[in-house]
PDB file of C-alpha atoms in Angstrom:
ATOM      1  CA  ASP S   1     160.060  23.670 114.291  1.00 39.00           C
ATOM      2  CA  SER S   2     156.229  24.000 112.166  1.00 35.00           C
ATOM      3  CA  ASN S   3     155.812  20.684 112.822  1.00 36.00           C
ATOM      4  CA  ALA S   4     156.470  20.372 116.543  1.00 38.00           C
ATOM      5  CA  LYS S   5     154.178  23.813 117.051  1.00 35.00           C
ATOM      6  CA  LYS S   6     151.804  22.847 115.050  1.00 35.00           C
ATOM      7  CA  GLY S   7     151.631  19.314 116.768  1.00 36.00           C
ATOM      8  CA  LYS S   8     151.263  21.536 120.457  1.00 36.00           C
ATOM      9  CA  ASN S   9     148.307  23.783 119.401  1.00 33.00           C
ATOM     10  CA  ALA S  10     146.003  20.403 117.908  1.00 30.00           C
ATOM     11  CA  SER S  11     147.242  18.855 121.717  1.00 30.00           C
ATOM     12  CA  LYS S  12     144.922  21.101 123.030  1.00 30.00           C
ATOM     13  CA  ILE S  13     142.538  20.328 121.640  1.00 28.00           C
ATOM     14  CA  VAL S  14     142.136  16.706 122.402  1.00 35.00           C
ATOM     15  CA  PRO S  15     145.681  15.508 125.112  1.00 37.00           C
ATOM     16  CA  GLY S  16     148.639  13.540 122.246  1.00 43.00           C
ATOM     17  CA  VAL S  17     146.002  13.209 119.288  1.00 50.00           C
ATOM     18  CA  MET S  18     146.652  15.576 117.303  1.00 49.00           C
ATOM     19  CA  ASP S  19     142.711  15.485 114.438  1.00 49.00           C
ATOM     20  CA  GLY S  20     141.079  13.055 116.571  1.00 48.00           C
ATOM     21  CA  SER S  21     141.599  10.066 114.482  1.00 50.00           C
ATOM     22  CA  LYS S  22     141.136   6.806 115.950  1.00 51.00           C
ATOM     23  CA  PRO S  23     143.130   3.785 115.147  1.00 52.00           C
ATOM     24  CA  ALA S  24     139.995   1.283 114.381  1.00 44.00           C
ATOM     25  CA  ASP S  25     142.247   0.637 111.854  1.00 64.00           C
ATOM     26  CA  LEU S  26     145.344  -0.974 113.379  1.00 74.00           C
ATOM     27  CA  VAL S  27     145.191  -4.132 115.622  1.00 84.00           C
ATOM     28  CA  LEU S  28     146.604  -4.381 119.016  1.00 93.00           C
ATOM     29  CA  GLY S  29     149.326  -6.599 119.992  1.00 95.00           C
ATOM     30  CA  GLN S  30     150.277  -8.332 116.870  1.00 94.00           C
ATOM     31  CA  ARG S  31     153.255  -5.526 114.590  1.00 95.00           C
ATOM     32  CA  GLN S  32     152.553  -3.921 111.184  1.00 93.00           C
ATOM     33  CA  GLU S  33     154.462  -2.640 109.327  1.00 93.00           C
ATOM     34  CA  ILE S  34     152.372   1.480 109.560  1.00 92.00           C
ATOM     35  CA  ALA S  35     152.915   4.367 105.684  1.00 91.00           C
ATOM     36  CA  CYS S  36     153.104   7.528 108.068  1.00 91.00           C
ATOM     37  CA  GLY S  37     150.018   9.576 107.036  1.00 81.00           C
ATOM     38  CA  TRP S  38     151.104  12.794 105.921  1.00 69.00           C
ATOM     39  CA  ASP S  39     154.370  11.626 104.085  1.00 66.00           C
ATOM     40  CA  ASN S  40     153.837   8.742 102.681  1.00 80.00           C
ATOM     41  CA  GLN S  41     157.119   7.781 101.547  1.00 91.00           C
ATOM     42  CA  PHE S  42     158.143   7.125 105.038  1.00 94.00           C
ATOM     43  CA  HIS S  43     157.459   3.585 107.282  1.00 95.00           C
ATOM     44  CA  TYR S  44     157.538   2.713 110.494  1.00 96.00           C
ATOM     45  CA  SER S  45     157.039  -0.919 112.479  1.00 96.00           C
ATOM     46  CA  LEU S  46     154.612   0.301 114.980  1.00 96.00           C
ATOM     47  CA  TYR S  47     153.382  -2.811 117.640  1.00 97.00           C
ATOM     48  CA  VAL S  48     150.658  -1.788 120.041  1.00 96.00           C
ATOM     49  CA  PRO S  49     150.136  -3.495 123.781  1.00 97.00           C
ATOM     50  CA  LYS S  50     146.905  -5.367 123.695  1.00 96.00           C
ATOM     51  CA  ASN S  51     145.257  -3.385 126.592  1.00 95.00           C
ATOM     52  CA  TYR S  52     145.615   0.528 125.118  1.00 95.00           C
ATOM     53  CA  ASP S  53     143.024   2.947 125.723  1.00 94.00           C
ATOM     54  CA  PRO S  54     143.108   5.648 123.283  1.00 92.00           C
ATOM     55  CA  GLN S  55     141.613   7.266 127.096  1.00 94.00           C
ATOM     56  CA  LYS S  56     145.168   7.077 128.355  1.00 95.00           C
ATOM     57  CA  ALA S  57     148.437   8.872 127.721  1.00 97.00           C
ATOM     58  CA  VAL S  58     150.859   6.254 127.221  1.00 97.00           C
ATOM     59  CA  PRO S  59     154.557   6.726 126.225  1.00 98.00           C
ATOM     60  CA  VAL S  60     156.554   4.737 123.315  1.00 98.00           C
ATOM     61  CA  LEU S  61     159.828   3.958 121.938  1.00 98.00           C
ATOM     62  CA  ILE S  62     160.794   5.308 118.283  1.00 98.00           C
ATOM     63  CA  SER S  63     163.969   2.710 117.444  1.00 98.00           C
ATOM     64  CA  HIS S  64     166.606   3.595 115.353  1.00 98.00           C
ATOM     65  CA  ASN S  65     169.137   1.194 113.056  1.00 98.00           C
ATOM     66  CA  ALA S  66     171.601   1.211 111.571  1.00 97.00           C
ATOM     67  CA  GLY S  67     171.284  -1.160 108.733  1.00 97.00           C
ATOM     68  CA  GLY S  68     167.559  -0.057 108.969  1.00 97.00           C
ATOM     69  CA  ASN S  69     164.024  -1.782 108.942  1.00 97.00           C
ATOM     70  CA  ALA S  70     164.473  -1.484 113.281  1.00 98.00           C
ATOM     71  CA  SER S  71     162.336  -3.621 114.989  1.00 97.00           C
ATOM     72  CA  PRO S  72     159.393  -2.591 117.776  1.00 98.00           C
ATOM     73  CA  PRO S  73     162.426  -2.760 120.162  1.00 98.00           C
ATOM     74  CA  SER S  74     159.986  -4.873 122.552  1.00 98.00           C
ATOM     75  CA  GLU S  75     157.022  -6.463 122.615  1.00 98.00           C
ATOM     76  CA  LYS S  76     157.234  -7.795 125.710  1.00 98.00           C
ATOM     77  CA  MET S  77     157.744  -4.423 127.549  1.00 98.00           C
ATOM     78  CA  ALA S  78     155.262  -2.898 126.001  1.00 98.00           C
ATOM     79  CA  GLU S  79     152.611  -5.595 127.123  1.00 98.00           C
ATOM     80  CA  GLU S  80     153.869  -5.578 130.782  1.00 98.00           C
ATOM     81  CA  LEU S  81     154.542  -1.481 130.788  1.00 98.00           C
ATOM     82  CA  GLY S  82     151.837  -0.731 128.428  1.00 98.00           C
ATOM     83  CA  TRP S  83     154.397   1.313 126.352  1.00 98.00           C
ATOM     84  CA  LEU S  84     153.836   1.642 122.192  1.00 98.00           C
ATOM     85  CA  MET S  85     156.856   0.466 120.168  1.00 98.00           C
ATOM     86  CA  VAL S  86     157.849   1.621 116.986  1.00 98.00           C
ATOM     87  CA  GLY S  87     160.728   0.749 114.750  1.00 98.00           C
ATOM     88  CA  LEU S  88     162.472   3.482 111.806  1.00 98.00           C
ATOM     89  CA  THR S  89     161.811   1.336 108.641  1.00 97.00           C
ATOM     90  CA  GLU S  90     163.669   3.780 105.775  1.00 96.00           C
ATOM     91  CA  SER S  91     166.182   5.218 108.534  1.00 96.00           C
ATOM     92  CA  LYS S  92     170.219   3.572 108.585  1.00 96.00           C
ATOM     93  CA  ASN S  93     173.327   4.601 108.324  1.00 95.00           C
ATOM     94  CA  GLY S  94     174.431   6.835 105.837  1.00 93.00           C
ATOM     95  CA  PRO S  95     173.595  10.330 105.765  1.00 90.00           C
ATOM     96  CA  GLY S  96     171.118  11.957 108.179  1.00 90.00           C
ATOM     97  CA  GLN S  97     168.532  13.562 106.593  1.00 93.00           C
ATOM     98  CA  PRO S  98     166.927  10.565 105.447  1.00 93.00           C
ATOM     99  CA  SER S  99     166.979   8.944 108.901  1.00 94.00           C
ATOM    100  CA  ALA S 100     165.417  12.613 110.410  1.00 94.00           C
ATOM    101  CA  ASP S 101     162.317  12.953 108.009  1.00 95.00           C
ATOM    102  CA  ASN S 102     161.982   9.297 108.734  1.00 96.00           C
ATOM    103  CA  GLU S 103     161.561   9.845 112.628  1.00 96.00           C
ATOM    104  CA  THR S 104     159.733  13.260 112.107  1.00 95.00           C
ATOM    105  CA  ALA S 105     157.082  11.402 110.067  1.00 95.00           C
ATOM    106  CA  ALA S 106     156.877   8.225 112.222  1.00 96.00           C
ATOM    107  CA  TRP S 107     156.779  10.664 115.083  1.00 96.00           C
ATOM    108  CA  PHE S 108     153.830  13.226 113.771  1.00 94.00           C
ATOM    109  CA  ASP S 109     152.557   9.626 112.480  1.00 93.00           C
ATOM    110  CA  VAL S 110     152.103   8.315 115.923  1.00 95.00           C
ATOM    111  CA  ARG S 111     150.964  11.570 117.411  1.00 94.00           C
ATOM    112  CA  ARG S 112     147.752  11.633 114.961  1.00 91.00           C
ATOM    113  CA  ARG S 113     146.811   7.866 116.253  1.00 91.00           C
ATOM    114  CA  PHE S 114     146.956   8.222 119.339  1.00 94.00           C
ATOM    115  CA  ASN S 115     147.054   9.989 122.690  1.00 94.00           C
ATOM    116  CA  ILE S 116     150.493   9.842 123.561  1.00 96.00           C
ATOM    117  CA  ASP S 117     152.725  10.245 127.642  1.00 97.00           C
ATOM    118  CA  LEU S 118     154.217  14.179 125.293  1.00 97.00           C
ATOM    119  CA  SER S 119     156.222  14.437 128.926  1.00 97.00           C
ATOM    120  CA  ARG S 120     157.325  10.833 127.721  1.00 98.00           C
ATOM    121  CA  LEU S 121     159.524  10.337 123.703  1.00 98.00           C
ATOM    122  CA  TYR S 122     161.685   7.830 123.909  1.00 98.00           C
ATOM    123  CA  PHE S 123     164.705   6.906 121.319  1.00 98.00           C
ATOM    124  CA  THR S 124     167.092   3.870 121.301  1.00 98.00           C
ATOM    125  CA  GLY S 125     168.893   3.183 118.443  1.00 98.00           C
ATOM    126  CA  PHE S 126     172.670   0.371 117.694  1.00 98.00           C
ATOM    127  CA  SER S 127     175.433   1.861 116.441  1.00 97.00           C
ATOM    128  CA  GLY S 128     174.154   4.125 114.412  1.00 96.00           C
ATOM    129  CA  GLY S 129     171.449   4.270 114.855  1.00 96.00           C
ATOM    130  CA  ALA S 130     172.324   5.321 119.084  1.00 97.00           C
ATOM    131  CA  ARG S 131     174.264   7.647 117.598  1.00 95.00           C
ATOM    132  CA  ARG S 132     170.859   9.114 116.046  1.00 95.00           C
ATOM    133  CA  SER S 133     168.688   8.454 119.373  1.00 96.00           C
ATOM    134  CA  SER S 134     171.331  10.410 121.307  1.00 95.00           C
ATOM    135  CA  ARG S 135     170.895  13.715 118.331  1.00 94.00           C
ATOM    136  CA  ALA S 136     167.056  12.965 118.619  1.00 95.00           C
ATOM    137  CA  ALA S 137     166.657  13.420 122.592  1.00 95.00           C
ATOM    138  CA  ALA S 138     168.411  16.815 121.641  1.00 93.00           C
ATOM    139  CA  ASN S 139     166.222  17.612 118.685  1.00 94.00           C
ATOM    140  CA  TYR S 140     162.728  16.610 120.787  1.00 95.00           C
ATOM    141  CA  ALA S 141     164.931  18.259 124.161  1.00 93.00           C
ATOM    142  CA  GLY S 142     160.568  19.490 125.837  1.00 92.00           C
ATOM    143  CA  TYR S 143     159.276  15.265 125.256  1.00 97.00           C
ATOM    144  CA  CYS S 144     162.577  13.467 125.554  1.00 97.00           C
ATOM    145  CA  PRO S 145     163.521  11.884 129.044  1.00 97.00           C
ATOM    146  CA  GLY S 146     165.914   8.918 127.872  1.00 98.00           C
ATOM    147  CA  ILE S 147     168.053   7.469 126.103  1.00 98.00           C
ATOM    148  CA  ILE S 148     168.899   3.571 125.470  1.00 98.00           C
ATOM    149  CA  MET S 149     172.042   3.069 123.589  1.00 98.00           C
ATOM    150  CA  ALA S 150     173.013   0.144 122.547  1.00 98.00           C
ATOM    151  CA  GLY S 151     176.931  -0.297 120.726  1.00 98.00           C
ATOM    152  CA  ALA S 152     178.197   3.291 120.008  1.00 97.00           C
ATOM    153  CA  GLY S 153     178.161   6.466 122.474  1.00 95.00           C
ATOM    154  CA  TYR S 154     176.787   9.970 120.750  1.00 95.00           C
ATOM    155  CA  CYS S 155     176.227  11.269 117.913  1.00 90.00           C
ATOM    156  CA  GLN S 156     179.197  13.558 116.519  1.00 81.00           C
ATOM    157  CA  GLY S 157     180.106  16.563 115.166  1.00 70.00           C
ATOM    158  CA  ASP S 158     182.946  18.635 114.387  1.00 62.00           C
ATOM    159  CA  LYS S 159     186.609  17.058 115.466  1.00 55.00           C
ATOM    160  CA  ALA S 160     184.292  14.411 116.504  1.00 64.00           C
ATOM    161  CA  GLN S 161     183.801  16.112 119.170  1.00 74.00           C
ATOM    162  CA  TYR S 162     180.260  14.517 121.293  1.00 86.00           C
ATOM    163  CA  SER S 163     176.762  16.786 120.869  1.00 83.00           C
ATOM    164  CA  PHE S 164     175.694  15.135 123.861  1.00 90.00           C
ATOM    165  CA  PRO S 165     172.077  14.979 125.116  1.00 93.00           C
ATOM    166  CA  PRO S 166     170.332  17.401 128.008  1.00 93.00           C
ATOM    167  CA  PRO S 167     171.647  17.169 131.248  1.00 93.00           C
ATOM    168  CA  TRP S 168     167.198  15.494 132.336  1.00 94.00           C
ATOM    169  CA  VAL S 169     167.807  12.949 130.147  1.00 96.00           C
ATOM    170  CA  ALA S 170     169.300   9.951 131.408  1.00 97.00           C
ATOM    171  CA  VAL S 171     170.615   7.069 129.800  1.00 98.00           C
ATOM    172  CA  TYR S 172     170.981   3.527 129.544  1.00 98.00           C
ATOM    173  CA  PHE S 173     173.853   2.120 127.277  1.00 98.00           C
ATOM    174  CA  ILE S 174     173.835  -1.763 126.384  1.00 98.00           C
ATOM    175  CA  VAL S 175     177.401  -2.692 125.054  1.00 98.00           C
ATOM    176  CA  GLY S 176     179.227  -6.583 123.984  1.00 98.00           C
ATOM    177  CA  LYS S 177     181.972  -7.423 126.070  1.00 98.00           C
ATOM    178  CA  THR S 178     184.273  -7.804 122.438  1.00 98.00           C
ATOM    179  CA  ASP S 179     182.316  -5.192 121.207  1.00 98.00           C
ATOM    180  CA  MET S 180     185.213  -3.099 119.341  1.00 97.00           C
ATOM    181  CA  ASN S 181     182.976   0.126 120.436  1.00 97.00           C
ATOM    182  CA  ASN S 182     183.402  -1.067 123.688  1.00 98.00           C
ATOM    183  CA  GLY S 183     186.146   0.790 125.501  1.00 97.00           C
ATOM    184  CA  GLU S 184     184.372   3.793 124.505  1.00 96.00           C
ATOM    185  CA  VAL S 185     180.833   3.432 125.799  1.00 97.00           C
ATOM    186  CA  THR S 186     182.455   2.085 129.232  1.00 97.00           C
ATOM    187  CA  LYS S 187     184.487   5.632 129.045  1.00 97.00           C
ATOM    188  CA  LEU S 188     181.224   7.734 128.709  1.00 96.00           C
ATOM    189  CA  SER S 189     179.025   5.719 130.809  1.00 97.00           C
ATOM    190  CA  GLY S 190     181.295   6.763 133.519  1.00 96.00           C
ATOM    191  CA  GLU S 191     182.421  10.274 132.583  1.00 95.00           C
ATOM    192  CA  GLU S 192     178.173  10.547 132.642  1.00 96.00           C
ATOM    193  CA  LYS S 193     177.419   9.598 136.097  1.00 94.00           C
ATOM    194  CA  SER S 194     177.746  13.097 138.004  1.00 92.00           C
ATOM    195  CA  LYS S 195     176.527  14.177 135.334  1.00 93.00           C
ATOM    196  CA  ARG S 196     172.890  12.504 134.985  1.00 95.00           C
ATOM    197  CA  GLN S 197     170.810   9.386 135.098  1.00 96.00           C
ATOM    198  CA  THR S 198     173.068   6.015 133.617  1.00 97.00           C
ATOM    199  CA  GLU S 199     172.751   2.813 133.688  1.00 98.00           C
ATOM    200  CA  ILE S 200     174.978   0.271 131.883  1.00 98.00           C
ATOM    201  CA  VAL S 201     174.687  -3.731 131.232  1.00 98.00           C
ATOM    202  CA  VAL S 202     178.043  -5.360 129.409  1.00 98.00           C
ATOM    203  CA  HIS S 203     176.657  -8.455 127.767  1.00 98.00           C
ATOM    204  CA  PRO S 204     178.556 -11.338 126.672  1.00 98.00           C
ATOM    205  CA  GLY S 205     178.358 -11.175 122.920  1.00 97.00           C
ATOM    206  CA  GLU S 206     179.926  -8.771 120.152  1.00 98.00           C
ATOM    207  CA  HIS S 207     179.044  -5.362 117.625  1.00 98.00           C
ATOM    208  CA  SER S 208     175.416  -6.074 118.299  1.00 98.00           C
ATOM    209  CA  TRP S 209     171.470  -4.849 119.776  1.00 98.00           C
ATOM    210  CA  GLY S 210     172.605  -7.640 123.172  1.00 98.00           C
ATOM    211  CA  ARG S 211     170.399 -10.272 124.356  1.00 98.00           C
ATOM    212  CA  PRO S 212     166.711  -9.491 124.930  1.00 98.00           C
ATOM    213  CA  GLU S 213     166.462  -8.996 128.177  1.00 98.00           C
ATOM    214  CA  ASP S 214     168.746  -5.932 128.351  1.00 98.00           C
ATOM    215  CA  MET S 215     166.654  -3.698 126.423  1.00 98.00           C
ATOM    216  CA  GLU S 216     164.430  -5.272 128.798  1.00 98.00           C
ATOM    217  CA  ALA S 217     165.771  -4.438 131.938  1.00 98.00           C
ATOM    218  CA  GLY S 218     166.648  -0.720 129.888  1.00 98.00           C
ATOM    219  CA  ILE S 219     163.683  -0.115 129.238  1.00 98.00           C
ATOM    220  CA  ARG S 220     162.104  -0.943 133.217  1.00 98.00           C
ATOM    221  CA  TRP S 221     165.424   1.401 134.260  1.00 98.00           C
ATOM    222  CA  MET S 222     163.748   4.375 131.879  1.00 98.00           C
ATOM    223  CA  GLU S 223     160.233   2.971 133.977  1.00 98.00           C
ATOM    224  CA  GLU S 224     162.057   2.973 137.252  1.00 97.00           C
ATOM    225  CA  GLN S 225     163.610   6.556 136.781  1.00 96.00           C
ATOM    226  CA  TYR S 226     160.063   8.596 135.487  1.00 96.00           C
ATOM    227  CA  LYS S 227     157.963   6.864 138.788  1.00 94.00           C
ATOM    228  CA  ASN S 228     160.864   7.251 141.042  1.00 91.00           C
ATOM    229  CA  PRO S 229     162.939  10.216 140.444  1.00 87.00           C
ATOM    230  CA  ALA S 230     166.949  10.585 141.319  1.00 80.00           C
ATOM    231  CA  PRO S 231     167.180  13.773 142.820  1.00 77.00           C
ATOM    232  CA  LYS S 232     169.724  15.929 140.538  1.00 71.00           C
ATOM    233  CA  LYS S 233     172.829  16.388 139.469  1.00 63.00           C
ATOM    234  CA  LYS S 234     173.990  19.830 141.273  1.00 57.00           C
ATOM    235  CA  GLU S 235     174.510  22.177 137.581  1.00 49.00           C
ATOM    236  CA  SER S 236     177.976  23.614 140.077  1.00 37.00           C
ATOM    237  CA  GLN S 237     178.849  20.093 140.759  1.00 43.00           C
ATOM    238  CA  THR S 238     178.352  19.268 136.620  1.00 41.00           C
ATOM    239  CA  LYS S 239     180.013  22.516 135.645  1.00 41.00           C
ATOM    240  CA  GLU S 240     183.452  21.392 137.553  1.00 38.00           C
ATOM    241  CA  LYS S 241     183.567  17.506 136.274  1.00 40.00           C
ATOM    242  CA  GLY S 242     183.279  18.904 132.428  1.00 42.00           C
ATOM    243  CA  SER S 243     185.282  21.934 132.723  1.00 38.00           C
ATOM    244  CA  LYS S 244     188.156  18.649 133.899  1.00 38.00           C
ATOM    245  CA  LYS S 245     187.907  16.697 130.706  1.00 36.00           C
TER     246      LYS S 245
END
C-alpha cells in the first residue's frame, strides 16, 4: 500500500526512521501513552527500554487486546532483550477496520520515532486480538517473522476457514487448560508443526493472556528463532501435509 511504499523509500535515507525525528520527548524505562503523530485519533501504550540506542535498530512487538487498551506486552523482556513494546489502544473486537487503522497508525508512528529493525516486527494478541495478529502477520509479510497468540487460533474468513500467516512466520501459542478455545488451539498447534516453527504452552487458567512468564517465554523463543533459525520446512512436505486436511 502507499504507506508501506513511503516507509520503504524514506528508510533508505535513515534506516528504520522515517523523518529522522528523535524520541527526545519520551522517557526511557517508563510506560507512556502516545498519540499517533500523523493521525492523532489513534493511540498506543509504549515501553522503551532504558538502554535504547538510536544508532541500533531494534525489534518491536505490537499487541492487540480483545477489549481494547492493550498494555505493552512485557516490560521485563523489553529490558532483557532490548525490544520496544507497543499496546494498541483503539484495537478491539468488533469491526475490523478501526483495529487495522490503529495498527497502521502506530506502526507508522513508531518507525517515525525510533530506529526499528524492519525485519523484526512482531505481533501478539489475546482472543480476537490473537486472530487480528495472525492477519497482521500476513498484511506485514515482509516485516514480520513471528506472532505470539493467546487464547485463540488464526483469523477466520468465509465459512470459518483460517487465513494462514506466511509459512516463514513462527507461531507461539498460549492457551489455558480450561480455555473455551483450548481444543482449537491445541489442534491447530499440532497441525502447524509440519509447516512452520511452532510452540505451545498450556497454562492452568481459563480464557486469558496467561501468566506473565508465558509471554516472557514466548518472546525469548522468538529471539531464539532469530538467532538460531531452524532449517526451513520442505515445500513438498508442507503441501502434502496440507492436502490431507
